[in-house]
Tab-separated table of C-alpha atoms in Angstrom:
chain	number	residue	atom	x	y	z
A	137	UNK	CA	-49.220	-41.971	36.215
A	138	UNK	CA	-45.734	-41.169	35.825
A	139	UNK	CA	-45.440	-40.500	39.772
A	140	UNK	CA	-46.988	-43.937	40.668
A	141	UNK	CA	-44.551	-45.860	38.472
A	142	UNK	CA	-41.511	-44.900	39.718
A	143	UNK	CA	-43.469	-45.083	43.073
A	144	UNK	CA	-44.136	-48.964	42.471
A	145	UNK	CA	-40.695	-49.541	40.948
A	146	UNK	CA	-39.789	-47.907	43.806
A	147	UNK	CA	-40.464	-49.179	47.238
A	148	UNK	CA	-39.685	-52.881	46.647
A	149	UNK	CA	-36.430	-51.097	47.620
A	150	UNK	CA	-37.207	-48.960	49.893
A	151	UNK	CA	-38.821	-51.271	52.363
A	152	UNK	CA	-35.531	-53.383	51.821
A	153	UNK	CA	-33.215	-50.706	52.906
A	154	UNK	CA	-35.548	-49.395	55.476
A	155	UNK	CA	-35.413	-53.331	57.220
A	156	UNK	CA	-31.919	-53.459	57.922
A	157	UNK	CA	-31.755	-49.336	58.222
A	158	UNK	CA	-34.356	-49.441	60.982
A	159	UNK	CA	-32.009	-53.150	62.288
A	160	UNK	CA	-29.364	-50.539	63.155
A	161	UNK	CA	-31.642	-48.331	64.927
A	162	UNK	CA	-32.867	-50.886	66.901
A	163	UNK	CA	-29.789	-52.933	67.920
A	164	UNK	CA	-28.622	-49.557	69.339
A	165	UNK	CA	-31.968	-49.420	71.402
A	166	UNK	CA	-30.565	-52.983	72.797
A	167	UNK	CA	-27.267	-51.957	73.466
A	168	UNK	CA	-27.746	-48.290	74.695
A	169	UNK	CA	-29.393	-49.097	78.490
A	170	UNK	CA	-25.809	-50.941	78.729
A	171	UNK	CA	-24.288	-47.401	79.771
A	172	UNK	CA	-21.942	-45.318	78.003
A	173	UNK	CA	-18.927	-47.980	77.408
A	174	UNK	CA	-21.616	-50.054	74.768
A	175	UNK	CA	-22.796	-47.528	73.098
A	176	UNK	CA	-19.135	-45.978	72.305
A	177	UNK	CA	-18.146	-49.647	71.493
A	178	UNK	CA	-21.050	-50.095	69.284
A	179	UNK	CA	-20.193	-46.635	67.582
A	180	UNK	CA	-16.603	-47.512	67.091
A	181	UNK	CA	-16.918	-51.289	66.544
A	182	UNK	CA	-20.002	-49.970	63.897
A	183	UNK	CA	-17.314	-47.638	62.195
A	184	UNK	CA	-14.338	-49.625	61.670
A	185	UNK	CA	-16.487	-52.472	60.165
A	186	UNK	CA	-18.019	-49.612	57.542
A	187	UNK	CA	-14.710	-48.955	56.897
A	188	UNK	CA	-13.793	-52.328	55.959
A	189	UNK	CA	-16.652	-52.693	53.995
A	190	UNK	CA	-16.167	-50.363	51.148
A	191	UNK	CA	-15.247	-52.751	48.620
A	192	UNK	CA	-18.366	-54.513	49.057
A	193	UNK	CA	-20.330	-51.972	48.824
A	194	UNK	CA	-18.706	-50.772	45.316
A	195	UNK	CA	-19.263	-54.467	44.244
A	196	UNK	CA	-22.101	-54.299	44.955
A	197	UNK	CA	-22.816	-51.508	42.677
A	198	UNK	CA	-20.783	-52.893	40.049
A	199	UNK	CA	-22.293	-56.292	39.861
A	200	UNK	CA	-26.014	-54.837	39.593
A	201	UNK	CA	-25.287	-53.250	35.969
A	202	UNK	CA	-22.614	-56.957	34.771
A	203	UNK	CA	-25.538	-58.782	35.883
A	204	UNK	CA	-28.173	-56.531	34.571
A	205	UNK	CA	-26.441	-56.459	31.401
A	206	UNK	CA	-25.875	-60.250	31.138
A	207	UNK	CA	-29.217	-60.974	31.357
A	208	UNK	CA	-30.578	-58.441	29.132
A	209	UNK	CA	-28.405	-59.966	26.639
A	210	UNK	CA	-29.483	-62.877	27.748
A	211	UNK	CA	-26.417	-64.784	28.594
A	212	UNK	CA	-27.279	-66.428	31.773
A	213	UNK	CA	-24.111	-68.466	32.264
A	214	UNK	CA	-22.401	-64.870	31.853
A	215	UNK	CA	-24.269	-63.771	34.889
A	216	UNK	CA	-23.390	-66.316	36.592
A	217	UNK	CA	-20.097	-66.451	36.288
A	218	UNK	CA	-19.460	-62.459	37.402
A	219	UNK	CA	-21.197	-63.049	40.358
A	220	UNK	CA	-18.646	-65.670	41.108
A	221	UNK	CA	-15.685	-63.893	39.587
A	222	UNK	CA	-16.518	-60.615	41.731
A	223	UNK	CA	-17.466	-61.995	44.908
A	224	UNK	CA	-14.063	-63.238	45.350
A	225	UNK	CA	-11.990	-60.936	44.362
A	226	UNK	CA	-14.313	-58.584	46.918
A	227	UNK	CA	-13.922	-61.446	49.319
A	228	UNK	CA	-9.670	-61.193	48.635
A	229	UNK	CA	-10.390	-57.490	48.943
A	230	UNK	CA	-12.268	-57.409	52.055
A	231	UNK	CA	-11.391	-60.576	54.180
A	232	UNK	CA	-7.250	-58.837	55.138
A	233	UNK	CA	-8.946	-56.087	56.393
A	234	UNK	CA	-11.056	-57.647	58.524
A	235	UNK	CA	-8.837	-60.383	60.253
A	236	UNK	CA	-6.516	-56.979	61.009
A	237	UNK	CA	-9.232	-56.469	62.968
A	238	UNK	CA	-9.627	-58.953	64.242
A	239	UNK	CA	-5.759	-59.645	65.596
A	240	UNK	CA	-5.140	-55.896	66.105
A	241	UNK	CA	-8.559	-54.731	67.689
A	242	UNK	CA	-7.215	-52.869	70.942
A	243	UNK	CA	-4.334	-51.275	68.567
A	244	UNK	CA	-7.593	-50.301	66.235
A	245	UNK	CA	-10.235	-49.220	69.038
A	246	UNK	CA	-7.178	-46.974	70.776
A	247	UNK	CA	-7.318	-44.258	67.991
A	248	UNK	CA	-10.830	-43.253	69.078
A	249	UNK	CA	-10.478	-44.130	72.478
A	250	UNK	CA	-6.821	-42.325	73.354
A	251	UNK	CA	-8.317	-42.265	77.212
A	252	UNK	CA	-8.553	-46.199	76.750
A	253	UNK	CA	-11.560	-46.036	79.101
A	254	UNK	CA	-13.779	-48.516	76.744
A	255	UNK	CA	-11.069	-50.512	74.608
A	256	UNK	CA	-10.549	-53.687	76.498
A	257	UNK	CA	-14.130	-53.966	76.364
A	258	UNK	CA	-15.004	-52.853	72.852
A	259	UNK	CA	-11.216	-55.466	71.934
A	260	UNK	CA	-13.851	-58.344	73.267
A	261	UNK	CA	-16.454	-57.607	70.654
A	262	UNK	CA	-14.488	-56.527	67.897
A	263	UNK	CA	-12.729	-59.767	66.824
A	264	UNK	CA	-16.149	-61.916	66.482
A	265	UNK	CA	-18.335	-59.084	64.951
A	266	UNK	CA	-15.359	-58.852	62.312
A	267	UNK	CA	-15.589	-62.849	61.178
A	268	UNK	CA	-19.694	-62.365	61.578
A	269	UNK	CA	-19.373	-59.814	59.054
A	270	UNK	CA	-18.794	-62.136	55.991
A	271	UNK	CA	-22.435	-63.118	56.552
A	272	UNK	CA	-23.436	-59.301	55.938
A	273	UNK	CA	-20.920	-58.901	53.420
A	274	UNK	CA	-22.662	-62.146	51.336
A	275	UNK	CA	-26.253	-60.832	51.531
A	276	UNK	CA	-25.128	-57.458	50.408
A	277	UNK	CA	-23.745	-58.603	47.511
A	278	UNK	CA	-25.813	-61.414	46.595
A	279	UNK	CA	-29.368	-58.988	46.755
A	280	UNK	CA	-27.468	-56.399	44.292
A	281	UNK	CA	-27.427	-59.458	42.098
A	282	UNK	CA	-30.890	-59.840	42.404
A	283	UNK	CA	-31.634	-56.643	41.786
A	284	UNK	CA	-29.822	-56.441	38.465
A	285	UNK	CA	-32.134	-59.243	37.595
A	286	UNK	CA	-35.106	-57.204	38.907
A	287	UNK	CA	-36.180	-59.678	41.451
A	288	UNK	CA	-36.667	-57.115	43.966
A	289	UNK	CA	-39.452	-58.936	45.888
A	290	UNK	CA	-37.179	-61.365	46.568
A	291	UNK	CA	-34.737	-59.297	48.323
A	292	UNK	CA	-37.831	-56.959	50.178
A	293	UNK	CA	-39.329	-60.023	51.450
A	294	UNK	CA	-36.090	-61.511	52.423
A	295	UNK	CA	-34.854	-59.263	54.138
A	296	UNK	CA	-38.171	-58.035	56.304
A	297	UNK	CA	-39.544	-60.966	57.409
A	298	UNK	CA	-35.368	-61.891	58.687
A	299	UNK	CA	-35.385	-58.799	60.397
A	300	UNK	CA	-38.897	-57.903	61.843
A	301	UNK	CA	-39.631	-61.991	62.744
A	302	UNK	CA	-35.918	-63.227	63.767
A	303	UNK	CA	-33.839	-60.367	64.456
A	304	UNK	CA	-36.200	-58.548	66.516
A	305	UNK	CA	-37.562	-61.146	68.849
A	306	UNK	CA	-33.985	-62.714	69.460
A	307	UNK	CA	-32.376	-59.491	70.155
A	308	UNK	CA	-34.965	-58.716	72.665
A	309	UNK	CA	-35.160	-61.770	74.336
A	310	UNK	CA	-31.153	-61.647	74.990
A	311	UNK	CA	-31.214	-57.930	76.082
A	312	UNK	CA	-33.615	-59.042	78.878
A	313	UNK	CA	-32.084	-62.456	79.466
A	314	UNK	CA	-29.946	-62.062	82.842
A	315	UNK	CA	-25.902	-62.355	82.113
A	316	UNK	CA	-23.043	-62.017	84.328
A	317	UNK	CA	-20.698	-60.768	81.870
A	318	UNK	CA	-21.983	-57.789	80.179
A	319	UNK	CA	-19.233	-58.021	77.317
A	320	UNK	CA	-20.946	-61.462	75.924
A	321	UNK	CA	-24.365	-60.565	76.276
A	322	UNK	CA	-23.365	-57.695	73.887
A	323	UNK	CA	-21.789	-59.818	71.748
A	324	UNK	CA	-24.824	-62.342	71.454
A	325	UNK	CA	-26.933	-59.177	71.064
A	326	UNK	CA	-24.745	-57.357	68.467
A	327	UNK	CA	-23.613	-61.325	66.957
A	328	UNK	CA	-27.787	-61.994	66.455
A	329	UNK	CA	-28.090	-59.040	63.825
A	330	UNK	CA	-24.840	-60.566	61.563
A	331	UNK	CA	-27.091	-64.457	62.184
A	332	UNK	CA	-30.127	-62.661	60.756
A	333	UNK	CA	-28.135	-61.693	57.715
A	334	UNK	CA	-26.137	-64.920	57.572
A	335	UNK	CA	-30.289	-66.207	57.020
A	336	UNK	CA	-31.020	-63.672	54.288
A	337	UNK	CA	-27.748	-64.473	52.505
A	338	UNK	CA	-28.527	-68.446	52.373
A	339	UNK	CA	-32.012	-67.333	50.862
A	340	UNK	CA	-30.495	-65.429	48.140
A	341	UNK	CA	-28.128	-67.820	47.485
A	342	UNK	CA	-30.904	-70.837	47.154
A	343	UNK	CA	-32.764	-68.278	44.978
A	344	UNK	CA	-29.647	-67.898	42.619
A	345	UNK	CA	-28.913	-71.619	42.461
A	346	UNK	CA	-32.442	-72.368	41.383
A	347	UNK	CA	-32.220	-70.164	38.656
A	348	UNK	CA	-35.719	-68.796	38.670
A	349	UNK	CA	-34.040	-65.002	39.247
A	350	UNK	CA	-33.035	-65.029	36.074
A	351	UNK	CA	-36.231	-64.895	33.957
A	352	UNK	CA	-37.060	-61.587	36.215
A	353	UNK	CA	-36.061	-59.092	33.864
A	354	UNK	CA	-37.339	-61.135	30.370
């Protein structure tokens, strides 16, 4: 009985990881028949952005157990206002690093690519994937929130049906769509998977704003 609670506590979140896990997985799929140059772009340009997006992910940690705790003591407004107060001071954290990025992307790109054989074309993608990012950056946050409120089904759901019914579809269809220049079809490609999460991060946010998260945990 034990086993099956944690089990039931449990995959909420693992189905919600697994959707944008498995989104990595399969934008790679998209991008790898481009030849070698995309999928060392997508490596690198996939690397540096992880890099940049540390601090999220520790605020993201951090404002699971303020909100967590803020509800269990039932102070909503207290909730409230550290999900404001940390998102931007993540956002002050975070935003530098990526428009250095974005105005220094072949300086970036050249320390794994010494040989510069795929750095004017990974420079192309790198500036736009970087300002995409704050969409990413949003829903991350935003579904820790959620989950310090316990409204995991929120976030699960979210994020599936985003990936599996938008994500996947429009990815595939501009993959096989015919483009001249390679460099923007990856972008559109790559750009679709940062739109998907730009949709799961409005979501959360109209979930937050209605207030109906809160009363998750009670």
């Amino acid at each position: 009985k034990k086993a099956l609670h944690i089990l039931s506590l449990s995959w909420p979140i693992i189905i919600d990881k697994s959707s944008i896990s498995l989104s990595y997985v399969w934008l790679l799929g998209m991008v790898a028949s481009f030849g070698e140059q995309s999928i060392a772009t997508f490596d690198v340009v996939k690397n540096l952005e992880r890099f940049a997006f540390n601090p999220a992910v520790a605020s993201a940690a951090i404002i699971t157990f303020l909100v967590s705790n803020a509800l269990g003591a039932r102070d909503n407004e207290g909730a409230m206002a550290n999900i404001k107060k940390i998102y931007l001071l993540t956002f002050l954290t975070v935003a530098p690093v990526f428009f250095l990025l974005c105005f220094n992307a072949s300086y970036c790109i050249s320390f794994f690519d010494p040989l510069h054989k795929f750095t004017d074309f990974a420079a192309l993608i790198l500036p736009p994937i970087s300002l995409l990012i704050i969409f990413d950056f949003t829903q991350v946050f935003l579904a820790a929130a959620l989950r310090g409120a316990g409204d995991v089904k929120t976030v699960m759901w979210t994020r599936f049906f985003a990936c599996a019914g938008f994500f996947v579809p429009v990815s595939w269809i501009l993959k096989h769509m015919h483009f001249t220049n390679k460099a923007l079809q990856f972008g559109l490609i790559y750009g679709s998977f940062y739109l998907t999460t730009g949709i799961i991060g409005l979501v959360f946010l109209k979930r937050i704003q209605s207030r109906k998260w809160q009363k998750q945990n009670v």
